[in-house]
Coordinates of C-alpha atoms and ligand atoms in Angstrom, one line a residue:
Chain A
M1 CA 49.1 -111.3 103.2
A2 CA 47.5 -113.8 105.6
K3 CA 48.3 -117.4 104.7
G4 CA 47.8 -120.8 106.2
I5 CA 45.0 -122.7 107.8
W6 CA 45.8 -123.4 111.4
V7 CA 44.3 -126.0 113.6
F8 CA 44.5 -125.8 117.4
A9 CA 45.5 -129.3 118.4
E10 CA 43.7 -129.9 121.7
Q11 CA 45.2 -132.6 124.0
R12 CA 44.9 -133.9 127.5
D13 CA 47.9 -135.7 129.1
G14 CA 49.6 -135.8 125.7
K15 CA 46.6 -137.6 124.1
I16 CA 45.3 -135.7 121.1
K17 CA 41.5 -135.1 121.2
K18 CA 39.5 -136.7 118.4
V19 CA 38.1 -133.3 117.3
T20 CA 41.7 -132.3 116.4
Y21 CA 41.8 -135.0 113.7
E22 CA 38.4 -133.8 112.5
L23 CA 39.7 -130.3 112.2
L24 CA 42.9 -131.5 110.4
S25 CA 40.9 -133.5 107.9
A26 CA 38.6 -130.5 107.1
G27 CA 41.6 -128.1 107.3
R28 CA 43.5 -130.2 104.7
G29 CA 40.7 -129.8 102.2
L30 CA 40.5 -126.0 102.8
A31 CA 44.3 -125.6 102.6
D32 CA 44.5 -127.5 99.3
N33 CA 41.6 -125.5 97.9
L34 CA 43.2 -122.2 98.8
G35 CA 46.8 -123.3 97.9
E36 CA 47.9 -122.7 101.5
E37 CA 49.7 -124.8 104.1
L38 CA 47.9 -126.6 106.9
C39 CA 49.5 -126.0 110.3
A40 CA 48.7 -127.6 113.7
V41 CA 49.4 -125.7 116.9
L42 CA 50.2 -127.9 119.8
F43 CA 50.5 -126.6 123.3
G44 CA 51.2 -128.5 126.5
K45 CA 53.8 -130.2 128.6
D46 CA 55.5 -133.3 127.3
V47 CA 53.5 -133.1 124.1
A48 CA 56.2 -133.0 121.5
G49 CA 55.8 -136.7 120.8
A50 CA 52.2 -136.1 119.6
A51 CA 53.4 -133.9 116.7
A52 CA 54.0 -137.0 114.5
A53 CA 50.4 -138.0 114.6
L54 CA 49.4 -134.5 113.5
G55 CA 51.6 -134.8 110.5
E56 CA 50.0 -138.2 109.6
Y57 CA 46.6 -136.6 109.8
G58 CA 47.6 -133.9 107.3
A59 CA 49.5 -131.1 109.0
D60 CA 52.4 -129.7 106.9
K61 CA 53.8 -127.9 109.9
V62 CA 53.4 -128.2 113.6
F63 CA 54.0 -125.3 116.0
V64 CA 54.9 -126.9 119.3
A65 CA 55.1 -125.1 122.6
D66 CA 56.2 -127.7 125.1
N67 CA 56.4 -126.0 128.4
E68 CA 55.7 -126.5 132.1
K69 CA 53.5 -123.4 132.0
L70 CA 51.2 -125.0 129.5
A71 CA 50.7 -128.2 131.5
E72 CA 47.2 -127.3 132.4
Y73 CA 45.0 -125.0 130.2
T74 CA 45.0 -121.4 131.4
N75 CA 43.4 -118.7 129.4
D76 CA 46.4 -116.3 129.9
A77 CA 49.3 -118.6 129.0
Y78 CA 47.5 -120.1 126.0
V79 CA 46.2 -116.7 124.7
N80 CA 49.5 -114.9 125.1
T81 CA 51.5 -117.6 123.4
L82 CA 49.0 -118.1 120.6
F83 CA 48.7 -114.3 120.1
D84 CA 52.5 -113.9 119.6
L85 CA 52.6 -116.8 117.3
A86 CA 49.7 -115.6 115.2
K87 CA 51.1 -112.0 115.1
A88 CA 54.4 -113.4 113.7
N89 CA 52.9 -115.7 111.1
E90 CA 49.6 -114.1 110.1
P91 CA 47.5 -117.1 109.4
N92 CA 44.4 -116.9 107.3
A93 CA 42.2 -119.0 109.7
I94 CA 42.5 -120.6 113.1
L95 CA 40.2 -123.5 113.8
F96 CA 39.3 -124.8 117.2
G97 CA 37.0 -127.5 118.5
Y98 CA 33.8 -126.2 120.2
T99 CA 35.0 -127.6 123.5
A100 CA 35.4 -125.9 126.9
S101 CA 39.0 -124.7 126.2
G102 CA 38.5 -124.3 122.4
R103 CA 35.8 -121.7 123.0
D104 CA 37.6 -120.0 125.8
L105 CA 40.8 -119.6 123.8
G106 CA 39.0 -119.0 120.5
A107 CA 36.9 -116.1 121.7
S108 CA 39.9 -114.5 123.6
I109 CA 42.3 -114.7 120.7
A110 CA 39.6 -113.4 118.3
Q111 CA 39.2 -110.2 120.4
R112 CA 42.9 -109.8 120.9
L113 CA 43.4 -110.0 117.1
E114 CA 40.3 -107.8 116.6
T115 CA 38.7 -110.3 114.3
G116 CA 35.5 -112.3 113.8
M117 CA 34.8 -115.8 115.2
F118 CA 32.1 -118.4 114.4
S119 CA 31.2 -120.8 117.2
D120 CA 29.7 -124.3 117.1
C121 CA 30.1 -124.6 113.3
V122 CA 28.8 -127.7 111.7
S123 CA 30.4 -127.2 108.3
V124 CA 33.0 -125.1 106.5
K125 CA 33.8 -124.6 102.8
V126 CA 35.7 -122.3 100.5
D127 CA 33.5 -120.0 98.4
G128 CA 34.9 -117.1 96.4
G129 CA 38.2 -117.4 98.2
Q130 CA 36.5 -117.0 101.6
L131 CA 35.9 -119.6 104.3
V132 CA 32.2 -119.9 104.7
F133 CA 30.9 -121.4 108.0
D134 CA 27.5 -122.8 108.7
R135 CA 26.3 -122.8 112.3
P136 CA 23.1 -123.2 114.3
L137 CA 21.1 -120.4 115.8
Y138 CA 18.5 -121.1 118.6
A139 CA 20.1 -124.4 119.2
G140 CA 19.4 -125.7 115.7
K141 CA 16.0 -124.2 115.1
A142 CA 17.7 -122.1 112.4
F143 CA 21.1 -122.0 110.7
V144 CA 23.3 -119.2 109.4
S145 CA 26.0 -119.2 106.7
A146 CA 28.6 -116.5 107.4
S147 CA 32.1 -115.4 106.5
C148 CA 34.6 -112.9 107.7
P149 CA 35.5 -111.0 104.6
E150 CA 38.2 -108.7 105.8
A151 CA 39.6 -109.2 109.3
R152 CA 42.2 -111.9 109.6
P153 CA 42.6 -114.6 110.8
V154 CA 39.1 -115.8 110.8
V155 CA 38.5 -117.8 113.9
A156 CA 36.1 -120.7 114.2
A157 CA 35.2 -123.3 116.7
M158 CA 33.8 -126.4 115.0
R159 CA 31.3 -128.7 116.7
P160 CA 33.0 -132.1 117.6
N161 CA 31.7 -135.2 115.8
V162 CA 30.4 -133.6 112.6
L163 CA 33.4 -133.5 110.4
A164 CA 34.7 -136.7 108.9
I165 CA 38.2 -137.9 109.7
N166 CA 40.5 -138.8 106.8
E167 CA 42.6 -141.9 106.9
P168 CA 46.0 -141.0 108.4
Q169 CA 49.0 -141.4 106.1
A170 CA 51.5 -143.4 108.0
G171 CA 55.0 -141.9 108.0
K172 CA 53.9 -138.5 106.6
Q173 CA 56.0 -136.0 108.4
A174 CA 55.3 -132.4 109.4
E175 CA 58.0 -129.8 109.9
V176 CA 58.2 -129.0 113.6
V177 CA 58.7 -125.5 114.8
N178 CA 59.3 -124.8 118.4
V179 CA 57.5 -121.9 120.1
E180 CA 58.3 -119.9 123.2
V181 CA 55.7 -119.3 125.9
S182 CA 54.9 -115.7 126.6
G183 CA 53.3 -113.5 129.3
D184 CA 52.1 -113.7 132.9
I185 CA 49.5 -116.2 134.0
R186 CA 46.8 -114.8 136.3
Q187 CA 44.8 -118.0 136.6
V188 CA 46.1 -120.3 139.3
I189 CA 45.0 -123.9 138.8
K190 CA 44.3 -125.3 142.3
E191 CA 43.0 -128.6 141.3
V192 CA 41.9 -130.7 138.3
A193 CA 39.5 -133.5 138.9
M194 CA 38.7 -135.7 135.9
A195 CA 35.5 -137.7 136.2
I196 CA 36.5 -141.3 136.5
S197 CA 34.5 -142.9 133.7
S198 CA 35.4 -145.5 131.1
R199 CA 32.6 -144.0 129.0
P200 CA 33.2 -141.7 126.1
E201 CA 32.5 -138.0 126.6
L202 CA 29.0 -136.9 125.5
T203 CA 30.1 -134.5 122.9
E204 CA 32.6 -136.9 121.3
A205 CA 30.6 -140.1 121.7
S206 CA 29.4 -141.8 118.5
I207 CA 26.6 -143.6 120.4
I208 CA 24.6 -142.0 123.2
V209 CA 22.0 -143.7 125.4
S210 CA 19.9 -141.0 126.9
A211 CA 17.3 -141.2 129.7
G212 CA 14.3 -139.1 130.4
R213 CA 11.8 -138.9 133.2
G214 CA 10.4 -142.2 132.0
V215 CA 13.2 -144.0 133.9
K216 CA 11.2 -143.0 137.0
A217 CA 13.8 -143.3 139.7
P218 CA 17.5 -142.6 140.2
E219 CA 18.3 -146.3 140.7
N220 CA 17.0 -147.1 137.3
M221 CA 19.8 -145.1 135.7
K222 CA 21.8 -148.3 136.2
L223 CA 19.7 -149.9 133.5
I224 CA 20.6 -147.1 131.1
E225 CA 24.3 -147.2 132.2
E226 CA 24.5 -150.9 131.6
F227 CA 22.9 -150.5 128.2
A228 CA 25.4 -147.8 127.3
D229 CA 28.4 -149.8 128.6
S230 CA 27.4 -152.9 126.7
I231 CA 27.6 -150.9 123.4
G232 CA 30.4 -148.5 124.2
A233 CA 28.0 -145.5 124.5
A234 CA 28.0 -142.4 126.5
V235 CA 25.1 -141.7 128.9
G236 CA 23.0 -138.6 128.4
C237 CA 19.7 -137.4 130.0
S238 CA 17.0 -134.8 129.8
R239 CA 16.7 -131.8 132.1
A240 CA 13.9 -133.5 133.9
V241 CA 16.3 -136.1 135.1
V242 CA 18.9 -133.5 136.2
D243 CA 16.2 -131.4 137.9
A244 CA 15.0 -134.5 139.8
G245 CA 18.6 -135.0 141.0
W246 CA 18.8 -138.4 139.3
Y247 CA 21.9 -137.7 137.2
P248 CA 24.6 -135.0 137.0
Q249 CA 24.1 -131.7 135.2
A250 CA 27.2 -132.4 133.1
Q251 CA 25.2 -135.2 131.3
Q252 CA 22.2 -133.0 130.3
V253 CA 21.5 -132.8 126.6
G254 CA 19.6 -129.9 125.2
Q255 CA 19.4 -126.2 124.7
T256 CA 20.6 -125.5 128.2
G257 CA 22.7 -128.7 128.3
K258 CA 25.2 -130.3 125.9
T259 CA 24.7 -130.2 122.1
V260 CA 25.6 -133.6 120.8
A261 CA 25.9 -135.0 117.3
A262 CA 26.1 -138.8 117.7
N263 CA 25.9 -141.4 115.1
L264 CA 23.2 -143.1 117.1
Y265 CA 21.1 -141.4 119.8
I266 CA 18.8 -143.7 121.8
A267 CA 16.2 -141.7 123.7
C268 CA 14.7 -143.8 126.5
G269 CA 11.6 -142.3 128.2
I270 CA 12.1 -138.8 126.8
S271 CA 9.1 -136.9 125.6
G272 CA 11.0 -134.8 123.1
A273 CA 10.5 -131.2 124.3
I274 CA 11.7 -128.6 121.9
Q275 CA 14.6 -127.7 124.3
H276 CA 15.7 -131.4 124.3
L277 CA 15.4 -131.8 120.6
A278 CA 17.6 -128.7 120.1
G279 CA 20.5 -130.5 121.7
M280 CA 20.3 -133.8 119.9
S281 CA 18.6 -133.4 116.5
S282 CA 21.8 -133.2 114.6
S283 CA 22.5 -136.8 115.5
K284 CA 22.6 -139.0 112.5
C285 CA 20.2 -141.7 113.6
I286 CA 17.7 -141.3 116.4
V287 CA 15.9 -144.2 118.2
A288 CA 13.1 -143.4 120.6
I289 CA 11.6 -145.7 123.1
N290 CA 8.5 -144.3 124.7
K291 CA 5.2 -145.7 125.9
D292 CA 3.2 -142.8 124.6
P293 CA 2.6 -143.2 120.9
E294 CA 1.9 -139.5 120.6
A295 CA 5.2 -138.4 122.2
N296 CA 6.9 -135.6 120.3
I297 CA 10.2 -137.5 120.1
F298 CA 8.7 -139.8 117.5
K299 CA 8.5 -136.8 115.1
V300 CA 12.3 -136.8 114.9
A301 CA 13.1 -140.4 115.5
D302 CA 14.3 -142.6 112.6
Y303 CA 13.1 -145.6 114.5
G304 CA 10.5 -145.5 117.3
I305 CA 9.5 -148.2 119.6
V306 CA 6.2 -147.7 121.3
G307 CA 6.6 -149.5 124.6
D308 CA 7.8 -149.6 128.2
L309 CA 11.4 -148.9 128.3
F310 CA 11.9 -151.3 131.2
E311 CA 10.8 -154.1 128.8
V312 CA 12.4 -152.8 125.7
V313 CA 15.8 -151.7 126.9
P314 CA 17.0 -155.1 128.2
I315 CA 16.1 -156.8 124.9
L316 CA 17.5 -154.1 122.7
K317 CA 20.7 -154.3 124.7
E318 CA 21.1 -158.0 124.1
E319 CA 20.3 -157.6 120.4
L320 CA 22.8 -154.8 119.8
K321 CA 25.4 -156.6 121.9
K322 CA 25.0 -159.6 119.6
L323 CA 25.5 -157.4 116.5
L324 CA 28.6 -155.8 118.0
A325 CA 30.1 -159.1 119.3
Chain B
M1 CA 31.7 -105.1 146.3
K2 CA 30.6 -103.8 143.0
I3 CA 29.5 -106.4 140.6
L4 CA 28.5 -106.0 137.0
V5 CA 26.3 -108.6 135.3
L6 CA 26.3 -108.8 131.5
L7 CA 22.8 -109.6 130.5
K8 CA 21.4 -110.5 127.1
Q9 CA 17.7 -110.6 126.2
V10 CA 16.8 -113.6 124.1
F11 CA 13.8 -115.4 122.7
D12 CA 11.9 -117.7 125.0
T13 CA 13.2 -121.3 124.6
E14 CA 9.7 -122.4 123.3
A15 CA 9.9 -119.9 120.4
V16 CA 9.3 -121.2 117.0
I17 CA 11.7 -119.6 114.6
K18 CA 10.5 -117.9 111.5
I19 CA 12.4 -116.1 108.8
A20 CA 11.1 -112.9 107.1
D21 CA 13.0 -110.8 104.6
G22 CA 16.1 -113.0 105.2
K23 CA 16.1 -112.2 108.9
I24 CA 14.8 -114.0 112.0
S25 CA 11.4 -112.6 112.8
G26 CA 10.8 -111.5 116.4
D27 CA 7.1 -111.1 115.8
G28 CA 4.9 -112.4 118.6
I29 CA 7.9 -113.8 120.5
T30 CA 8.3 -113.6 124.3
Q31 CA 11.6 -112.2 125.3
I32 CA 13.4 -113.5 128.4
I33 CA 16.7 -113.1 130.2
N34 CA 19.2 -115.5 128.7
P35 CA 18.8 -118.5 131.1
Y36 CA 22.6 -118.6 131.8
D37 CA 22.6 -114.9 132.7
E38 CA 20.0 -115.6 135.4
F39 CA 22.7 -117.7 137.1
A40 CA 25.0 -114.7 136.9
V41 CA 22.3 -112.4 138.3
E42 CA 21.6 -114.8 141.2
E43 CA 25.3 -115.2 142.0
A44 CA 25.9 -111.5 141.9
L45 CA 23.0 -110.9 144.3
K46 CA 24.4 -113.5 146.7
I47 CA 27.8 -111.9 146.7
A48 CA 26.4 -108.4 147.0
E49 CA 24.2 -109.5 149.9
A50 CA 27.2 -111.0 151.7
T51 CA 29.5 -108.0 151.0
K52 CA 26.9 -105.2 151.2
G53 CA 27.7 -104.5 147.6
E54 CA 25.7 -103.6 144.6
V55 CA 24.8 -105.2 141.3
T56 CA 24.6 -103.3 138.0
I57 CA 23.0 -105.0 135.1
V58 CA 24.7 -104.1 131.8
S59 CA 23.1 -104.8 128.5
V60 CA 23.3 -103.8 124.8
G61 CA 20.4 -103.8 122.5
A62 CA 17.1 -102.3 121.6
D63 CA 14.0 -102.7 123.8
V64 CA 15.7 -104.7 126.5
E65 CA 14.4 -102.7 129.5
Q66 CA 11.7 -105.2 130.4
T67 CA 14.3 -107.9 130.9
V68 CA 16.8 -105.6 132.6
R69 CA 13.9 -104.6 134.9
Q70 CA 13.3 -108.3 135.7
A71 CA 16.8 -108.6 137.0
L72 CA 16.2 -105.4 139.0
A73 CA 13.1 -107.1 140.4
M74 CA 15.2 -110.0 141.4
G75 CA 17.2 -107.5 143.5
A76 CA 19.9 -105.9 141.3
T77 CA 20.7 -102.3 142.1
N78 CA 20.5 -100.5 138.8
G79 CA 20.7 -101.0 135.1
Y80 CA 22.9 -99.6 132.2
V81 CA 21.8 -100.1 128.6
V82 CA 23.6 -99.2 125.4
E83 CA 21.1 -98.6 122.7
D84 CA 21.7 -96.8 119.4
A85 CA 19.8 -96.9 116.1
A86 CA 23.2 -96.9 114.3
M87 CA 23.9 -100.4 115.7
T88 CA 22.6 -102.5 112.9
D89 CA 25.5 -104.6 111.7
V90 CA 26.8 -106.1 115.0
D91 CA 28.6 -109.3 115.9
E92 CA 30.3 -110.6 119.1
Y93 CA 33.3 -108.3 118.4
S94 CA 30.9 -105.3 118.2
I95 CA 29.1 -106.1 121.4
A96 CA 32.3 -106.9 123.3
T97 CA 33.8 -103.6 122.1
I98 CA 30.8 -101.7 123.2
L99 CA 30.5 -103.4 126.6
S100 CA 34.2 -103.0 127.4
K101 CA 34.2 -99.4 126.5
A102 CA 31.2 -98.8 128.8
I103 CA 32.6 -100.9 131.6
G104 CA 36.0 -99.2 131.2
A105 CA 34.5 -96.1 132.7
M106 CA 32.7 -97.9 135.6
Q107 CA 33.9 -99.1 139.0
Y108 CA 33.7 -102.8 139.5
D109 CA 35.3 -105.7 141.3
L110 CA 33.8 -108.5 139.4
I111 CA 32.0 -109.1 136.1
L112 CA 29.6 -112.0 135.8
A113 CA 27.9 -113.3 132.7
G114 CA 26.2 -116.4 131.4
W115 CA 28.7 -118.7 129.6
R116 CA 26.7 -118.5 126.4
A117 CA 23.5 -117.1 125.1
I118 CA 20.9 -119.6 124.0
D119 CA 20.1 -117.7 120.8
D120 CA 23.4 -117.6 119.0
G121 CA 25.1 -120.1 121.2
S122 CA 28.4 -118.3 120.5
A123 CA 29.9 -118.2 124.0
Q124 CA 32.2 -115.4 123.0
V125 CA 31.2 -112.0 124.4
A126 CA 32.2 -112.4 128.1
S127 CA 35.6 -113.9 127.1
R128 CA 36.1 -111.0 124.6
V129 CA 35.2 -108.4 127.2
A130 CA 37.9 -109.9 129.6
Q131 CA 40.4 -109.6 126.8
A132 CA 39.4 -106.1 125.9
L133 CA 39.6 -105.0 129.6
N134 CA 42.8 -107.0 130.1
I135 CA 41.4 -108.7 133.2
P136 CA 41.5 -112.4 134.0
L137 CA 38.8 -114.7 132.7
V138 CA 37.3 -117.9 134.2
N139 CA 34.7 -119.7 132.1
L140 CA 32.0 -122.1 133.1
A141 CA 31.8 -121.7 136.9
I142 CA 29.7 -124.2 138.8
K143 CA 30.8 -122.9 142.2
L144 CA 32.2 -119.5 143.0
D145 CA 33.8 -118.0 146.1
V146 CA 34.9 -114.4 146.4
A147 CA 37.2 -113.3 149.2
D148 CA 40.4 -111.3 149.9
G149 CA 40.5 -109.8 146.5
K150 CA 40.3 -113.2 144.7
A151 CA 37.7 -115.3 143.0
T152 CA 38.0 -119.0 143.3
A153 CA 35.8 -121.0 140.9
V154 CA 35.1 -124.7 140.3
T155 CA 34.7 -124.8 136.5
E156 CA 33.5 -127.4 134.1
I157 CA 36.2 -128.6 131.8
D158 CA 35.7 -131.4 129.2
G159 CA 35.5 -134.6 131.2
G160 CA 35.8 -133.1 134.7
T161 CA 36.3 -130.0 136.7
A162 CA 39.1 -127.5 137.4
T163 CA 39.4 -125.2 140.4
I164 CA 40.8 -121.9 139.3
E165 CA 41.8 -118.8 141.4
V166 CA 42.2 -115.4 139.9
P167 CA 42.8 -111.9 141.3
L168 CA 39.9 -109.4 141.1
P169 CA 38.7 -107.7 139.0
A170 CA 37.9 -110.7 136.8
V171 CA 35.3 -111.9 134.4
V172 CA 33.6 -115.2 135.5
T173 CA 31.0 -116.9 133.3
C174 CA 28.2 -119.0 134.9
Q175 CA 27.1 -122.5 134.1
K176 CA 24.0 -124.2 135.2
G177 CA 24.5 -125.9 138.6
L178 CA 26.0 -122.7 140.1
N179 CA 22.8 -121.8 141.9
E180 CA 19.0 -121.7 141.6
P181 CA 17.9 -118.3 140.4
R182 CA 15.3 -116.7 142.6
Y183 CA 12.0 -115.4 141.4
P184 CA 11.3 -111.7 141.8
S185 CA 9.1 -111.1 144.8
M186 CA 6.1 -108.7 144.7
K187 CA 8.1 -106.2 146.7
G188 CA 11.0 -106.6 144.3
I189 CA 8.8 -106.0 141.3
M190 CA 7.4 -102.8 142.9
Q191 CA 10.8 -101.6 143.8
A192 CA 12.2 -102.3 140.4
K193 CA 9.8 -99.8 138.9
K194 CA 11.7 -97.0 140.7
K195 CA 15.2 -98.3 140.0
K196 CA 17.3 -96.4 137.5
I197 CA 18.2 -97.7 134.1
E198 CA 20.7 -95.5 132.5
K199 CA 20.5 -95.4 128.7
V200 CA 23.4 -94.3 126.5
G201 CA 24.1 -94.2 122.8
L202 CA 27.4 -95.0 121.1
G203 CA 28.3 -91.4 121.0
A204 CA 28.4 -91.2 124.8
L205 CA 30.9 -93.9 124.8
G206 CA 33.1 -92.2 122.2
L207 CA 32.1 -94.8 119.6
D208 CA 30.4 -94.7 116.3
A209 CA 28.9 -97.3 114.0
S210 CA 32.1 -97.8 112.1
A211 CA 34.2 -98.4 115.3
V212 CA 31.9 -101.3 116.2
A213 CA 31.1 -102.6 112.7
A214 CA 30.8 -106.4 112.6
K215 CA 33.8 -108.4 111.5
A216 CA 31.6 -111.4 110.8
K217 CA 29.1 -111.1 108.0
T218 CA 25.9 -113.1 107.6
L219 CA 25.4 -114.5 104.1
N220 CA 22.2 -116.4 104.6
I221 CA 19.8 -117.5 107.3
Y222 CA 17.8 -120.6 106.7
L223 CA 15.7 -123.2 108.5
P224 CA 17.0 -126.7 108.8
Q225 CA 15.4 -129.5 106.8
T226 CA 12.8 -131.0 109.1
R227 CA 13.6 -134.5 110.0
A228 CA 11.2 -136.8 108.4
A229 CA 9.4 -138.9 111.0
G230 CA 10.8 -142.5 110.7
K231 CA 9.4 -145.9 111.3
V232 CA 7.4 -146.3 114.4
I233 CA 7.1 -149.9 115.6
T234 CA 4.3 -150.9 117.9
D235 CA 5.0 -154.6 118.1
E236 CA 5.6 -156.3 121.4
P237 CA 8.9 -155.4 123.0
A238 CA 10.9 -158.5 121.9
V239 CA 9.8 -158.2 118.3
A240 CA 10.2 -154.4 118.2
A241 CA 13.7 -154.5 119.7
K242 CA 14.9 -157.2 117.3
E243 CA 13.5 -155.3 114.4
V244 CA 15.1 -152.0 115.4
A245 CA 18.5 -153.7 116.0
K246 CA 18.2 -155.2 112.4
L247 CA 17.3 -151.8 110.9
L248 CA 20.2 -150.1 112.7
R249 CA 22.6 -152.6 111.2
E250 CA 21.2 -153.0 107.7
E251 CA 19.4 -149.8 106.9
A252 CA 21.0 -147.0 109.0
K253 CA 24.3 -148.8 109.2
V254 CA 25.2 -147.2 112.5
I255 CA 25.9 -150.4 114.5
Ligands
FAD1 C1 14.6 -122.4 129.8 C2 14.4 -123.9 129.6 C3 15.5 -124.7 129.2 C4 15.4 -126.1 129.1 N1 16.5 -126.8 128.7 C5 16.4 -128.1 128.5 C6 17.5 -128.9 128.1 O1 18.6 -128.4 127.8 N2 17.3 -130.3 127.9 C7 16.1 -130.9 128.2 O2 16.1 -132.1 128.1 N3 15.1 -130.2 128.6 C8 15.2 -128.8 128.8 N4 14.1 -128.1 129.2 C9 13.0 -128.9 129.8 C10 12.0 -129.4 128.7 O3 11.1 -128.3 128.5 C11 11.3 -130.6 129.3 O4 10.6 -130.3 130.5 C12 12.2 -131.8 129.5 O5 13.0 -132.0 128.4 C13 11.3 -133.0 129.8 O6 12.1 -134.1 130.0 P1 11.6 -135.6 129.8 O7 11.3 -135.8 128.4 O8 12.7 -136.5 130.4 O9 10.4 -135.7 130.7 P2 8.8 -135.7 130.4 O10 8.4 -134.6 129.5 O11 8.2 -135.9 131.7 O12 8.7 -137.0 129.6 C14 8.8 -138.3 130.0 C15 8.5 -139.3 128.9 O13 8.7 -140.6 129.3 C16 7.7 -141.4 128.8 N5 7.6 -142.6 129.7 C17 7.2 -142.6 131.0 N6 7.4 -143.9 131.5 C18 7.9 -144.6 130.5 C19 8.3 -146.0 130.4 N7 8.2 -146.8 131.4 N8 8.7 -146.4 129.2 C20 8.9 -145.6 128.2 N9 8.5 -144.3 128.2 C21 8.0 -143.8 129.4 C22 6.5 -140.6 128.8 O14 5.5 -141.0 127.9 C23 7.0 -139.2 128.5 O15 7.0 -139.0 127.1 C24 14.2 -126.7 129.4 C25 13.1 -125.9 129.8 C26 13.2 -124.6 129.9 C27 12.0 -123.8 130.3

């Protein structure tokens, strides 16, 4: 019988991604509820050292594949290795972050294992012995609760930033099981270029300062960036800003951009089109700055400031800086 | 070069979602090509133009001809649609199983698809099809070159880009930024009317409803709680900004 809640521990350069701790924290509760063990699966090169942290965040066991072939994420190497591991151990569930590689690996492994997968989940619970996942449809205009009653393991990719992280237990150790790498790799990685930015990633950021067409010109993105930097925020933008060529596509928030779930989302000069709201409405607290009192964004904002962003942003920046100092 | 494009028909992004009898209601909603699939169609057309190739649009679902025909009007060569009344309980596993079965009998060098559909946002089907066909997968292409039996893609990864090369045939999913989809021309629209859309049922693929039954089961579909409109402050900038800063600390407790 399938047993064990598995968490795929995503890392880059040996540094574990925050979403992994979110998954372990949720996974711990699920495993306890079902009376099963919580296992982390850690793939990469020179990553064995990161296993200790996974134990402290709740894993009972860590499967580690530390191998040159896993240095960069490739679909083939990761799927093959994970497939063999899952076949041998028959977990009940495998949880991923809804990240670029989490999605890629999750969907592939789900098909290989002929099972169901839930993407972009915002919650998970145990009900009647089954894991039940809630996830948005139409970018949050509706939601669905679903389970995978028979096929195992159930695979899910959880949206980063929505699950709470438990306090780590210093010194709690996980059993470490070493794993072999299997199969051929058809993807050749020619180059990896990480954006050089000291800012947090949009999907992981707890604060996002986002710009809309109201910023009026590309050079004014600087104002938004300075605001973001002064409060440790990521910079997002609407599609209008991307289409105008003022800011990169990768920073677009919305139905055809990134879905974010920040603690605080500050929308500057954004009208609040339905496609934009779809990407950011699951943020905990929304602040809107817009000079049009009728702007749609005020319908979802917790706090709205009717005014010119060029006047409001510099003052709000100083005020928030003071609070954070 | 023979290119297949996986195309999904979805609700217009402006659609207001309503639930009737526990299901999402499609009444009065305009259907469009999934926006990410438009990037796939455009890229396929560009490659086909450069290689004197052809583009086949492959779709699963009921009443999808009008959107398949839109892709034909953009310039795709022909369409292939799997439609069967027995397909009621489907998930990503079902769709990928159907698509890979259909594609398994076709000739192709490259399969393109949008990286996710904007309706269910699940980003699974193309990856699953690659697995089922046992051909390499590259997700989230923002640049694609095809030459000498290889595809080289610049892809979006979290926090940067990766350039990945795979042998063909392969599945490549398309991300915004890859290209600007063309609009169908008048001539294209006229020509599309005469282009062939082949329609098959599950039986023709050697499948039946049980072979493609969903693994994932829906328990409940619901609308989110609407966000209550909050406090709107119309004071002058200095006062308003101070007030909001205070509320963020004391009331919302997010700073
Ligand atoms: C298929 C499709 C997909 C889409 N996907 C997305 C998506 O993923 N993300 C997205 O954002 N959009 C998306 N859109 C576009 C969306 O419909 C809107 O066009 C877009 O969000 C508008 O961006 P905006 O709010 O920045 O610009 P506008 O609608 O032009 O609004 C600018 C706002 O700034 C305010 N303003 C102007 N000057 C100032 C000032 N000095 N101070 C304060 N306020 C000021 C104005 O009052 C106005 O409300 C999509 C559209 C389609 C058709």
